[in-house]
Each structure stands twice: as C-alpha cells, then as structure tokens.
XYZ file of C-alpha atoms in Angstrom:
311
model
C 132.171 38.980 56.635
C 129.963 36.542 54.775
C 127.959 33.453 55.634
C 130.603 31.186 54.141
C 133.185 32.414 56.641
C 130.714 31.968 59.483
C 129.965 28.428 58.312
C 133.684 27.626 58.246
C 134.213 29.135 61.685
C 131.320 27.212 63.254
C 132.577 23.950 61.765
C 136.105 24.532 63.094
C 134.845 25.274 66.611
C 132.601 22.227 66.635
C 135.292 19.987 65.138
C 137.977 21.254 67.485
C 140.533 20.951 64.718
C 141.370 22.772 61.494
C 142.411 19.511 59.845
C 139.175 17.758 60.773
C 137.065 20.741 59.708
C 138.832 20.921 56.338
C 137.965 17.274 55.670
C 134.316 17.772 56.676
C 134.028 20.917 54.547
C 136.017 19.459 51.617
C 138.293 22.505 51.685
C 142.105 22.524 51.750
C 143.425 23.459 55.176
C 145.504 26.460 53.966
C 142.443 27.932 52.246
C 140.388 27.379 55.389
C 143.032 29.077 57.535
C 143.051 32.018 55.129
C 139.286 32.485 55.451
C 139.487 32.415 59.257
C 142.324 34.943 59.168
C 140.109 37.266 57.103
C 137.275 36.796 59.586
C 139.544 37.594 62.534
C 140.849 40.667 60.720
C 137.315 41.934 60.164
C 136.289 41.275 63.766
C 139.497 42.850 64.996
C 140.153 40.202 67.633
C 141.524 36.638 67.738
C 138.723 34.087 67.552
C 140.651 30.825 67.963
C 143.390 29.560 70.238
C 145.612 27.188 68.258
C 147.530 24.474 70.120
C 149.161 21.171 69.226
C 145.979 19.423 70.404
C 143.657 21.460 68.186
C 141.763 24.738 68.431
C 139.424 26.267 70.996
C 137.485 29.529 70.737
C 138.548 32.660 72.579
C 135.958 34.546 74.625
C 135.125 36.592 71.519
C 135.068 33.412 69.453
C 132.610 31.762 71.837
C 130.260 34.743 71.558
C 130.521 34.748 67.762
C 129.975 30.985 67.605
C 126.716 31.269 69.538
C 125.299 33.978 67.285
C 126.727 32.494 64.081
C 124.899 29.215 64.668
C 121.650 31.135 65.095
C 122.248 33.175 61.918
C 123.136 30.111 59.853
C 120.037 28.320 61.088
C 117.901 31.294 60.079
C 119.511 31.331 56.627
C 118.824 27.632 56.156
C 115.194 28.119 57.164
C 114.793 31.122 54.855
C 116.186 29.186 51.888
C 114.029 26.178 52.720
C 110.911 28.329 52.893
C 111.778 30.133 49.641
C 112.102 26.809 47.830
C 108.783 25.493 49.070
C 105.386 26.106 47.598
C 103.346 28.021 50.213
C 100.731 25.287 50.199
C 103.319 22.707 51.187
C 104.157 24.320 54.548
C 102.159 22.486 57.186
C 102.010 22.276 60.948
C 100.619 23.821 64.115
C 102.305 26.906 65.538
C 101.551 28.276 69.012
C 101.832 32.046 69.434
C 101.473 33.956 72.700
C 100.099 37.500 72.578
C 99.047 39.943 75.276
C 95.469 41.206 75.108
C 96.405 44.646 73.764
C 98.644 43.044 71.130
C 95.731 40.875 70.042
C 93.649 44.040 69.599
C 96.294 45.546 67.335
C 97.442 42.615 65.197
C 95.222 39.604 65.889
C 92.747 39.609 63.000
C 95.211 40.906 60.390
C 97.771 38.307 61.441
C 95.257 35.436 61.331
C 93.959 36.520 57.926
C 97.485 36.789 56.533
C 98.415 33.258 57.589
C 95.136 31.748 56.374
C 95.468 33.373 52.952
C 99.172 32.683 52.380
C 99.690 29.402 54.253
C 96.454 27.408 54.496
C 98.392 24.367 55.704
C 99.451 26.133 58.909
C 97.163 25.915 61.939
C 97.644 28.818 64.340
C 97.149 28.315 68.060
C 96.965 31.843 69.505
C 97.187 32.064 73.292
C 96.119 35.343 74.881
C 97.486 36.115 78.332
C 99.513 38.404 80.545
C 103.132 38.754 79.549
C 104.428 37.046 82.687
C 102.323 33.965 82.018
C 103.325 33.906 78.356
C 107.000 34.153 79.328
C 106.563 31.156 81.611
C 104.924 29.207 78.780
C 107.861 30.068 76.522
C 110.302 28.804 79.158
C 108.349 25.551 79.464
C 108.312 25.026 75.694
C 104.527 25.423 75.423
C 104.763 28.217 72.830
C 106.756 28.547 69.618
C 106.595 32.346 69.527
C 105.492 35.198 71.773
C 105.512 38.989 71.838
C 106.747 40.085 75.269
C 107.633 43.413 76.822
C 111.130 42.889 78.209
C 114.433 41.961 76.600
C 115.215 39.600 79.479
C 111.746 38.058 79.820
C 113.150 34.688 78.715
C 116.943 35.146 78.818
C 117.848 31.835 77.174
C 115.708 32.334 74.052
C 116.408 34.530 71.011
C 114.394 37.719 70.657
C 114.279 40.713 68.360
C 112.819 44.201 68.948
C 109.540 44.914 67.124
C 107.982 48.184 68.228
C 107.923 50.648 71.080
C 104.448 51.574 72.314
C 103.662 54.896 73.955
C 101.284 54.813 76.928
C 98.323 57.167 77.090
C 95.668 58.209 79.580
C 92.446 56.863 78.062
C 88.934 58.232 78.585
C 85.625 58.090 76.729
C 85.114 60.982 74.319
C 82.346 62.472 76.469
C 84.197 62.186 79.797
C 84.349 65.325 81.946
C 87.243 64.074 84.088
C 89.623 66.101 81.934
C 88.607 69.284 80.040
C 87.838 68.569 76.395
C 90.414 71.032 75.117
C 93.284 69.091 76.698
C 95.441 66.788 74.541
C 98.193 66.241 77.109
C 98.219 65.598 80.833
C 100.871 65.579 83.550
C 101.716 62.659 85.797
C 100.455 64.555 88.850
C 97.106 65.261 87.172
C 96.851 61.646 86.095
C 97.605 60.310 89.575
C 94.699 62.377 90.925
C 92.179 60.851 88.498
C 90.057 57.849 89.523
C 92.160 55.172 87.798
C 91.261 51.665 86.763
C 94.491 49.721 86.298
C 95.733 46.129 86.062
C 96.979 44.489 89.264
C 100.592 44.767 90.379
C 101.555 41.415 88.819
C 101.012 43.037 85.420
C 104.166 44.520 83.841
C 102.251 47.575 82.646
C 101.138 48.394 86.201
C 104.718 48.122 87.446
C 105.860 50.486 84.690
C 103.225 53.056 85.720
C 103.983 52.694 89.435
C 107.714 53.190 88.846
C 107.087 56.389 86.889
C 104.810 57.774 89.605
C 107.124 56.789 92.477
C 110.001 58.642 90.822
C 107.861 61.760 91.220
C 106.676 60.868 94.746
C 103.140 60.384 93.431
C 100.538 57.864 94.557
C 97.911 56.865 92.029
C 94.249 57.169 93.008
C 93.287 53.627 92.031
C 89.571 52.881 92.306
C 89.673 49.388 90.771
C 92.200 46.760 89.715
C 91.205 44.584 86.759
C 93.359 42.168 84.770
C 90.682 41.529 82.149
C 91.215 44.017 79.306
C 87.632 43.763 78.056
C 86.121 44.390 81.514
C 88.592 47.178 82.284
C 87.847 49.037 79.064
C 84.096 48.516 79.499
C 84.270 50.096 82.959
C 86.226 53.049 81.591
C 83.787 53.441 78.714
C 80.895 53.513 81.203
C 82.472 56.408 83.096
C 83.777 54.577 86.170
C 87.267 56.032 85.785
C 90.231 56.518 83.485
C 93.037 54.122 82.608
C 96.577 54.099 81.232
C 97.068 51.888 78.216
C 98.796 51.727 74.838
C 96.764 52.941 71.857
C 95.994 49.345 70.848
C 93.483 49.050 73.707
C 91.186 51.433 71.779
C 90.833 48.750 69.105
C 89.296 46.193 71.475
C 86.578 44.168 69.744
C 86.828 46.363 66.671
C 85.545 49.473 68.424
C 86.371 52.700 66.639
C 89.274 54.543 68.295
C 87.288 57.767 67.762
C 85.157 56.784 70.760
C 88.165 57.272 72.994
C 90.269 60.227 74.074
C 93.946 59.384 74.305
C 95.981 61.960 76.227
C 99.773 61.910 75.953
C 101.893 62.572 79.035
C 103.328 66.082 79.090
C 106.143 65.357 81.546
C 107.006 61.669 81.116
C 108.227 59.424 78.342
C 106.122 56.365 79.166
C 106.795 53.663 76.621
C 106.659 49.893 76.446
C 109.024 47.946 74.154
C 107.741 44.866 72.307
C 110.051 41.931 71.557
C 109.377 38.912 69.362
C 110.599 35.743 71.085
C 111.008 32.327 69.478
C 112.214 28.907 70.562
C 115.814 27.866 69.990
C 116.791 27.697 66.295
C 117.199 23.914 66.470
C 113.562 23.543 67.594
C 112.028 26.118 65.259
C 109.991 24.263 62.641
C 109.641 25.534 59.058
C 106.018 26.438 59.846
C 107.062 28.390 62.950
C 109.782 30.173 60.967
C 107.157 31.226 58.409
C 104.787 32.446 61.124
C 107.574 34.416 62.826
C 108.369 36.183 59.562
C 104.707 36.876 58.808
C 104.036 38.177 62.326
C 106.971 40.552 61.996
C 105.724 41.751 58.591
C 102.144 42.115 59.853
C 103.323 44.419 62.634
C 105.399 46.508 60.229
C 102.521 46.854 57.750
C 100.011 47.879 60.432
C 102.363 50.538 61.797
C 103.344 51.912 58.399
C 99.714 52.002 57.227
C 98.663 53.926 60.332
C 96.360 51.189 61.609
C 98.408 50.579 64.745
C 99.015 54.072 66.062
C 101.026 55.344 68.996
C 103.972 53.070 68.234
C 107.373 53.321 66.580
C 109.098 50.506 64.728
C 112.266 49.370 66.478
C-alpha cells in the first residue's frame, strides 16, 4: 500500500465513479482500476461496490476512506512544512495541558517553539482534563493532551505516553518508614490523603482501584489546585497520589519528594495528543503538534520526565 493508491481510492469514493475519478486524476481508467485491485488485494477485502450507476464504498471501504483522508492531509501538511523556511510559519496555536503535564513539558515545549518557530504564538491553556476536552469539542483549542482515548470521540488522537501513579510524600515525612520504596493499596488508603475532587479523572482512577479492593481512602482534604495540593503535602498535612511530573512543579527538585510505587496495583494514566479535524488544522498547528510530540519523546528518553513509558 502506498499513498498514491490511497489518493486514488479517496478520489474514486468522493467522485462516485471510476470514469469521473480517472478524468480528475488524469489517469486512464484501466490503470486506475488496476491500482484499486492491488489495494483491495493488500487489504484482503472488497473496498468498492461497482454498479451501473457508479461506485460506493463497502463498510471496510468507508472505514479506510475516513482514515485515508486523514493520512493524506497529514502528508500534505508535512510536505508543506518541509518546504517552508521555519521563519515563514506564522499564526497563533492554542494548546490545552493539564497542570501535571505543564510541569513536565511546559518550559521545554515553549522554548523549543520560540527557538525554532519565532513566528508562532503559543496560547497554552492549563486546566483539568474534562474542561480541556470540552474546549476541544467547542473548537476553542487546536491541540490538547488528554487522558482518555474517547475524551473527544469525533477528533483524531494519538497515544503519547503512559504515566505511572505514585504515592508522594516529602523526603522527611514519617508517615511511611524511610526504608520503604513500595506501598500497598491498603496501606495507602489508611494514610491521610490529599486528593483532587471526584470530578477529576485522576481521582476517579484512584477510587476505582480502591473500590475493587473494597478499600475506602482516608481523605483529609480535596484540592483541585495542583500548586496548593503539593504545598500542603510538602508542609506535612498528608500524602497524595500523583504522576511523577507533579514533583517538578515550579522547578522544584524531585529529590525533595519521596515517590513510592504501588506494590499490588498497576496504576497508570495514558496520555493522548488530540488535534482538531485535519481540514481545520493550520500549518502552524501542524508544526506545534509535531514539536509537542517530539518534546515529550526527548524528555522521556533523556530521563527528565520520569515514571512514564512512551506509547
């Protein structure tokens, strides 16, 4: 399968006729039919229903058409960007990031865009994932990193990383013996916990894990502000459950924190990069999407963003 075959297929579906598509593509109809036959052979299923009135896609053809359009649009954007001088890419791009994601990638991402694409103005919106998903649905953001594959079902997304969740305490905390590097769910539930409210996806993930074990968390405070929550934990008011990125808040050294892995649970949070529909994705937004993806990969591979695995 190659992009030429996909281009031919998309044109046929949108033209509704092999003859019409051959004229629009400036390709002889027999040659066009041969390319589609090769594509169907590679897929292993019929993609078109041929009738005297024209052609329509099969169920498999409809699915391929949807994804092929997206892939062709991405190719066009990539070629357009490659042909441009970096200084010629201009525009404002709005990006939604959760607070912990900002801690991990924010400054590196901003610096990367400023140095490589000075004509791009970044509008970074920090918020809870549910609010960012709503902004994506309303068209108020170009891109966002969210924590569910179906957060915005109608928009394209790609997996970025998977974050492990840890019990976090100050280094000098006596809530858990210093020798411990792991902790069970039951032990964690008994700690005085400071967690986000139940509207936060992270809190729901924690609650689900505890409920599966018939555990009730000893929650002493609910705070949706990451900076206030981490300040309270740092001052000894309790422990929390967060991804490793929370230890990087405001540039604080992660060495000030103890991060205890769960001994009996695989608590992880997937990260997905969402973008607007391909037809609405500007060249500047396409550049920013690529650079955000590369920033994440570099930070993980260089060991700056720890406690995560690339997807």
